[in-house]
XYZ file of C-alpha atoms in Angstrom:
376
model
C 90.222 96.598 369.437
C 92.699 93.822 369.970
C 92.805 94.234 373.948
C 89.101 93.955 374.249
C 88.740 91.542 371.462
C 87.003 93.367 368.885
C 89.401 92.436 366.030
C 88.786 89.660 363.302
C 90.698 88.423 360.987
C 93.641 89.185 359.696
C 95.378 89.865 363.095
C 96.829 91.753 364.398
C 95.004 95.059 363.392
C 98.135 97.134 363.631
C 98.765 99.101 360.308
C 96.294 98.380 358.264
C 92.202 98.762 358.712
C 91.226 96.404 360.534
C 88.550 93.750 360.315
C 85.968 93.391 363.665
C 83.653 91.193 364.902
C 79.767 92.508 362.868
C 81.455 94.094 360.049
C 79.396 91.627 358.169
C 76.226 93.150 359.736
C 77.531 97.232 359.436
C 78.146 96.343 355.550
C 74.335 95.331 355.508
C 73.865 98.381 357.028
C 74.177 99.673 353.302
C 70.825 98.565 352.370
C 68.792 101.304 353.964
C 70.761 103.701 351.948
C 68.807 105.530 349.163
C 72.100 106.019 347.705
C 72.822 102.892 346.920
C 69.835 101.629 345.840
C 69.736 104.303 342.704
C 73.688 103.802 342.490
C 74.748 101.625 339.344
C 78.484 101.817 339.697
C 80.024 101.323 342.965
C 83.751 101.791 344.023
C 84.864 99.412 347.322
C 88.593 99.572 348.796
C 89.871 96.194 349.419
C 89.773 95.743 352.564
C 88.542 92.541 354.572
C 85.932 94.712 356.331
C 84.439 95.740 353.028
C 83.904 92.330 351.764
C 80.336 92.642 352.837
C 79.408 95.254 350.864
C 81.467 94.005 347.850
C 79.295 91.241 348.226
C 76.277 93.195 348.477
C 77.287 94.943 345.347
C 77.887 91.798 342.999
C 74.658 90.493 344.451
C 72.291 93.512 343.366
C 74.325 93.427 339.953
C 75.662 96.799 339.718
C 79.192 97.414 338.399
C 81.684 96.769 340.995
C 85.230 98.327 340.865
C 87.835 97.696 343.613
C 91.449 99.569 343.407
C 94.558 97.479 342.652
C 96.605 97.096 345.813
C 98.995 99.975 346.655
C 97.787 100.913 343.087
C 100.809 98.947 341.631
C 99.264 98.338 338.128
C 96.536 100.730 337.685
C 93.706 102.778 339.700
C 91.037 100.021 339.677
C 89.626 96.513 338.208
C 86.009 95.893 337.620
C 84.747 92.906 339.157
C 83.049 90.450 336.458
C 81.810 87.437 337.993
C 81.351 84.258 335.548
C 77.865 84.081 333.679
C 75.541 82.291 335.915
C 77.617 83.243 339.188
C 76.122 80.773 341.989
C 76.045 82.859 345.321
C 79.163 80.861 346.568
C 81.241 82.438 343.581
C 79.569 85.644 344.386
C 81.344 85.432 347.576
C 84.529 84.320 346.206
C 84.337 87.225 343.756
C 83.615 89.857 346.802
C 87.391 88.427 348.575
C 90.746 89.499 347.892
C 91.012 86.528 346.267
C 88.369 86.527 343.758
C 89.290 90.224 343.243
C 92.361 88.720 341.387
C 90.601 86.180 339.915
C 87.297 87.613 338.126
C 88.862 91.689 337.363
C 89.548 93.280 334.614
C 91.755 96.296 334.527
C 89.970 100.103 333.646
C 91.821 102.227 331.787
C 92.315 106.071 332.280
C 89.852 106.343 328.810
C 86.926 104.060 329.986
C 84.658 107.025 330.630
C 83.909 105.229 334.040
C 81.375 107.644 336.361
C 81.589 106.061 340.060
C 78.231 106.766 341.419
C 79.614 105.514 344.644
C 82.782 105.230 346.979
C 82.725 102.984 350.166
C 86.568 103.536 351.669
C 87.593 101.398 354.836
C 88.902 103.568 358.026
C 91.225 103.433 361.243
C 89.232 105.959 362.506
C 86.094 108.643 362.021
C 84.357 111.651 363.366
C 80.176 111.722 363.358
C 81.291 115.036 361.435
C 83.068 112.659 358.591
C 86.554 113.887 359.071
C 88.380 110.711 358.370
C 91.764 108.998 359.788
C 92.995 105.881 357.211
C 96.603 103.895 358.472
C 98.480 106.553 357.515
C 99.784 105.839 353.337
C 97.551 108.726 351.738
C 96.415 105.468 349.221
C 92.704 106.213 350.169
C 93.432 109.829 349.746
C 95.194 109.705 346.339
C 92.660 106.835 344.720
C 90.017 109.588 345.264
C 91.939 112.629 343.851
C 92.933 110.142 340.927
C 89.356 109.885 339.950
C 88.492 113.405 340.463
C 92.004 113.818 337.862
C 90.081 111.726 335.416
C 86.716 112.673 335.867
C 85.522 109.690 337.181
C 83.989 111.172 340.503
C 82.559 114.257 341.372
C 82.270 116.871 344.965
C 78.385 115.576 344.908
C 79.496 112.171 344.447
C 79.042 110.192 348.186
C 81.652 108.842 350.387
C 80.503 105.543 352.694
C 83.041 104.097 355.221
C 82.151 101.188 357.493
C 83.395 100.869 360.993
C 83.095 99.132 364.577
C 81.386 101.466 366.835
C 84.497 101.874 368.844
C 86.130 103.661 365.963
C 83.980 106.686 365.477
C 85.414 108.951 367.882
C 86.108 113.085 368.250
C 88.991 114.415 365.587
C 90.201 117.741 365.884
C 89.395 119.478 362.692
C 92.765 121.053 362.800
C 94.638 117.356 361.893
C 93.064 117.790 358.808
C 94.315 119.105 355.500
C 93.269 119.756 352.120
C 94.314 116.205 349.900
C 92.391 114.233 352.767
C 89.152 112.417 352.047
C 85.876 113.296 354.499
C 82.624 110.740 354.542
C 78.886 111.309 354.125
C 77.832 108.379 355.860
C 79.024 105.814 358.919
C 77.600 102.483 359.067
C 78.615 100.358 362.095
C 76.809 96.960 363.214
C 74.537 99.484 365.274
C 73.820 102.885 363.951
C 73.497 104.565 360.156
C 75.145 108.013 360.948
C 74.409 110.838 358.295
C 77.549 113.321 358.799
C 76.334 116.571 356.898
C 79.960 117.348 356.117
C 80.374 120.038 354.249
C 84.080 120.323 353.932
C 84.977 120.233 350.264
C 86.325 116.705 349.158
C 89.947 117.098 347.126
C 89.714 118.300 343.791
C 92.284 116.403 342.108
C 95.980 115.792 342.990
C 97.884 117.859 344.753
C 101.707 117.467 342.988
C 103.264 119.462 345.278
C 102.517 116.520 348.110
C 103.443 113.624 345.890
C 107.310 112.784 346.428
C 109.816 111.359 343.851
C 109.223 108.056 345.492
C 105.450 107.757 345.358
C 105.447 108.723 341.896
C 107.993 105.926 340.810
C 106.069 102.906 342.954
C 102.909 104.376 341.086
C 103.109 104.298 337.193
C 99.398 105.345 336.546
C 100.128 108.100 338.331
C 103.061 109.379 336.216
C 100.185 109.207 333.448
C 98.378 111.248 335.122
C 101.129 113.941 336.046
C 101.904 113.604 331.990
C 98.508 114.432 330.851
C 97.902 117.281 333.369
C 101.417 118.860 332.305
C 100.498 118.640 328.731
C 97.254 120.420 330.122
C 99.260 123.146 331.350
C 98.662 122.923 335.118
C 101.895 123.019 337.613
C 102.767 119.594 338.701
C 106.116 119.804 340.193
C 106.920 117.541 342.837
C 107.066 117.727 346.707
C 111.277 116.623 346.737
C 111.817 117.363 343.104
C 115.188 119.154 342.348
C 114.063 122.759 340.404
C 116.158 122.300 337.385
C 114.516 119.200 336.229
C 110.714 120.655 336.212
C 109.267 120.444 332.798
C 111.526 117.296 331.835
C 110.564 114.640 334.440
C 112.282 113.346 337.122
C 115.378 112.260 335.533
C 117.035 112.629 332.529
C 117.741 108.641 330.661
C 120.433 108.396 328.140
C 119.797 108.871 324.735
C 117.576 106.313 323.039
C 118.381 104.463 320.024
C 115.943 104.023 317.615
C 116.203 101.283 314.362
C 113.432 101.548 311.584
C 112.868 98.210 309.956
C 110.941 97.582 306.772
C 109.267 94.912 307.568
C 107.305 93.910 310.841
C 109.621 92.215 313.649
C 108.070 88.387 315.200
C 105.210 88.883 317.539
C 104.460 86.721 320.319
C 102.348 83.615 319.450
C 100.142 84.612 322.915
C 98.885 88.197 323.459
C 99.482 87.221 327.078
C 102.715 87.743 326.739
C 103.967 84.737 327.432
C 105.871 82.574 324.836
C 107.486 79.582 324.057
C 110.918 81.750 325.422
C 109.067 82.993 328.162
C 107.557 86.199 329.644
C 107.748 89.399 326.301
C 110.079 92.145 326.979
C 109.021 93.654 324.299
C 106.151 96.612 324.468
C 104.137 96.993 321.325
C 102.280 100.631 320.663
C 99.618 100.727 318.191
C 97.368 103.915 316.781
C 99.867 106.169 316.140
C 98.814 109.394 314.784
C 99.957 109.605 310.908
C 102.165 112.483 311.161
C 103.566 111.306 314.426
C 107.169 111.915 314.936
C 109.594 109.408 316.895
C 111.027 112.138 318.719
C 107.397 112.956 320.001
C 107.275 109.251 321.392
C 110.147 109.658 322.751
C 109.648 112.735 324.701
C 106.322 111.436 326.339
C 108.481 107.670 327.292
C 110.876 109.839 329.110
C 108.517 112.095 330.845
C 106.014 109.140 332.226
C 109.850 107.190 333.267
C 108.913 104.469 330.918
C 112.444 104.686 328.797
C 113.007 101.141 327.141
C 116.800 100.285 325.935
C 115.771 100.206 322.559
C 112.804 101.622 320.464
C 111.769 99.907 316.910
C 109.710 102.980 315.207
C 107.253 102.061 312.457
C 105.705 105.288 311.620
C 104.624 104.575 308.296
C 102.580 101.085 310.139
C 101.280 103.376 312.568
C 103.315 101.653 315.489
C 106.450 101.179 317.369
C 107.588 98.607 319.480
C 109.610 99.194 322.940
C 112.328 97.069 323.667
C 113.358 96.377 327.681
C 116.000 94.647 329.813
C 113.889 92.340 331.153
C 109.840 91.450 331.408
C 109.203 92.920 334.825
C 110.714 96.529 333.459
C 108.127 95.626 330.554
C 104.987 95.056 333.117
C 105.927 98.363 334.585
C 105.851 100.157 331.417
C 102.408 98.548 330.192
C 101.027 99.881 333.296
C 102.910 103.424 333.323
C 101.289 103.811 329.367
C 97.556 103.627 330.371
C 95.615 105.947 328.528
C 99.043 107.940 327.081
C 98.070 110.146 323.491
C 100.104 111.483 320.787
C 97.836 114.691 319.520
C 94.187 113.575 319.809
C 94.897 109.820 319.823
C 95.137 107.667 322.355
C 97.909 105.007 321.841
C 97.300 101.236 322.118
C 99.591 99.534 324.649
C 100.283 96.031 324.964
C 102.959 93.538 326.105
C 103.929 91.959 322.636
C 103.571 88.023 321.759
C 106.832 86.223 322.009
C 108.508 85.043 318.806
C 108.585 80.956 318.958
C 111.736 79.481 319.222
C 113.387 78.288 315.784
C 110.940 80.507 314.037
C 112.633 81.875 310.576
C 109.529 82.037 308.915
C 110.043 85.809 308.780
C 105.776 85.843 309.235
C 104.493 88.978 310.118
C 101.810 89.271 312.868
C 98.886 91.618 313.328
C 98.364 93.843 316.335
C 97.750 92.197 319.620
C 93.734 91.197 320.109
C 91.910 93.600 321.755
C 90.525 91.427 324.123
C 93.720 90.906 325.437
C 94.564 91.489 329.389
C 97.800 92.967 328.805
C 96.160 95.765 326.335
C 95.047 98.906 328.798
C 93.263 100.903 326.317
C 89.448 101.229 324.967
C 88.939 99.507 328.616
């Protein structure tokens, strides 16, 4: 594609999926598909040769949801463009840019059904086996949404490509955790593949290393629910003696019980007068929960904090960490994450003012709040 100048922006092409010339005109391409004219919720990679069809998307107002890159702070955000959108912010809303401008995160309890997946491609057979650059990310974001029930085998798979791409690939490259398509749009044809090679039907632990699961903290909430479910989730690299406990083994935590509530941030943003909260508040806690149950789950999902306030009786606890990036990570590792039959609220928590001795105690964080990942 670069040697004969098919490539667009952003060159080169080399490792990622690559933009080319008409990938505005293959994402129109979409159109003719009865699929996604009766589709309502629509998943789109991120990738610059999908903005078309991200576009597309906002512009026929269904629900758009585009994964978070490398899936660094979740699975995916829905797109909400500002009330009135002109088509101009449309646009801006279908870039990368706009992606991180007008999201909001989904949660692993939104109940989200993705009626369908559009996925970008290095490469693709007119049979729908499917070559991506090589990271699995593709792969896993589909297998994560099988996990939680957001997709299903009948649900279809769209991936949009220059008509140098689709090419012959031996069957025999491919293996069970990878993604085939239903459908190949390039700026000239609207291929139908047939395939009827079963899609992955959820996550495959035993190809997941040590290091993909601590770059991915949605994913270790995943792995926790599924244990709790009973299935076998042990780990591609994962040392035998530490299956059932997580990958590691933290030091003890300590745990202080104080009568009365500690400061809260002024800004559920997590931002203060002091700076960014290191602090991790969890709200809904089942009555009879027990600390040592908290605890248990924190060390399983790798989301240990130096210091744990418990206030069982209020129905919450508050997580204590060395610094606010450790506390990011730990929002985003505690999406969705129960105790019995309730699902936990999980916030960053508001930063106590400076020279504040009021001794004031503060509600729970607003539920509108960004940082908050549950009842999304």
């Amino acid at each position: 594609m670069e040697s004969q100048n098919l490539a667009d922006f952003p060159r080169p092409v080399h490792h990622r999926i690559p933009n080319f010339k008409g990938s505005y005109l293959a994402c129109q391409n979409i159109r003719d598909l009865e699929v996604f004219a009766r589709m309502q919720e629509v998943k789109v990679d991120p990738d610059k040769p999908l903005e078309g069809v991200r576009l597309l998307a906002l512009q026929s107002k269904k629900t758009l949801l585009v994964p978070t890159p490398r899936l660094r702070t979740g699975l995916f955000n829905k797109i909400t463009p500002p009330p009135g959108a002109t088509k101009d912010i449309l646009r801006k809303c279908a870039t990368s840019q706009g992606v991180r401008n007008y999201s909001t995160p989904v949660g692993l309890d939104s109940r989200v059904l993705v009626d369908l997946v559009v996925v970008g491609s290095v490469a693709v057979s007119e049979k729908g086996w499917r070559i991506g650059k090589g990271e699995g990310y593709a792969d896993l974001e589909y297998a994560m949404m099988v996990s939680m029930g957001a997709v299903s085998q009948g649900t279809p798979v769209v991936t949009i490509v220059h008509d140098c791409q689709v090419i012959d690939i031996p069957e025999a490259l491919l293996e069970d955790h990878d993604l085939t398509v239903d459908y190949i749009l390039t700026p000239t044809r609207v291929i139908a593949t047939g395939c009827e090679r079963p899609k992955p039907t959820g996550i495959l632990w035993c190809k997941i290393s040590c290091e993909v699961m601590g770059k991915i903290p949605i994913l270790r909430s995943l792995r926790y629910r599924e244990r709790q479910a009973g299935k076998d989730v042990s780990l591609q690299d994962e040392p035998r003696h530490l299956l059932g406990t997580g990958s590691q083994q933290p030091p003890p935590l300590s745990t202080v019980r104080r009568p009365q509530d500690p400061h809260q941030p002024e800004s559920c943003s997590g931002q203060g007068e002091d700076g960014p909260s290191n602090t991790v508040y969890i709200g809904n806690l089942p009555r009879d929960a027990r600390v040592s149950e908290l605890k248990k789950a924190l060390r399983e999902l790798g989301a240990v904090p130096q210091r744990l306030t418990w206030q069982g009786p209020k129905r919450r606890a508050f997580l204590h960490y060395k610094a606010p990036t450790s506390a990011q990570q730990a929002v985003s590792c505690l999406q969705g994450l129960r105790l019995g039959a309730a699902t936990l609220k999980v916030a960053l928590a508001r930063q106590q003012k400076a020279g504040d001795e009021t001794g004031s105690r503060a509600d729970e964080p607003y539920p509108d709040c960004h940082s908050a990942v549950s009842d999304l």
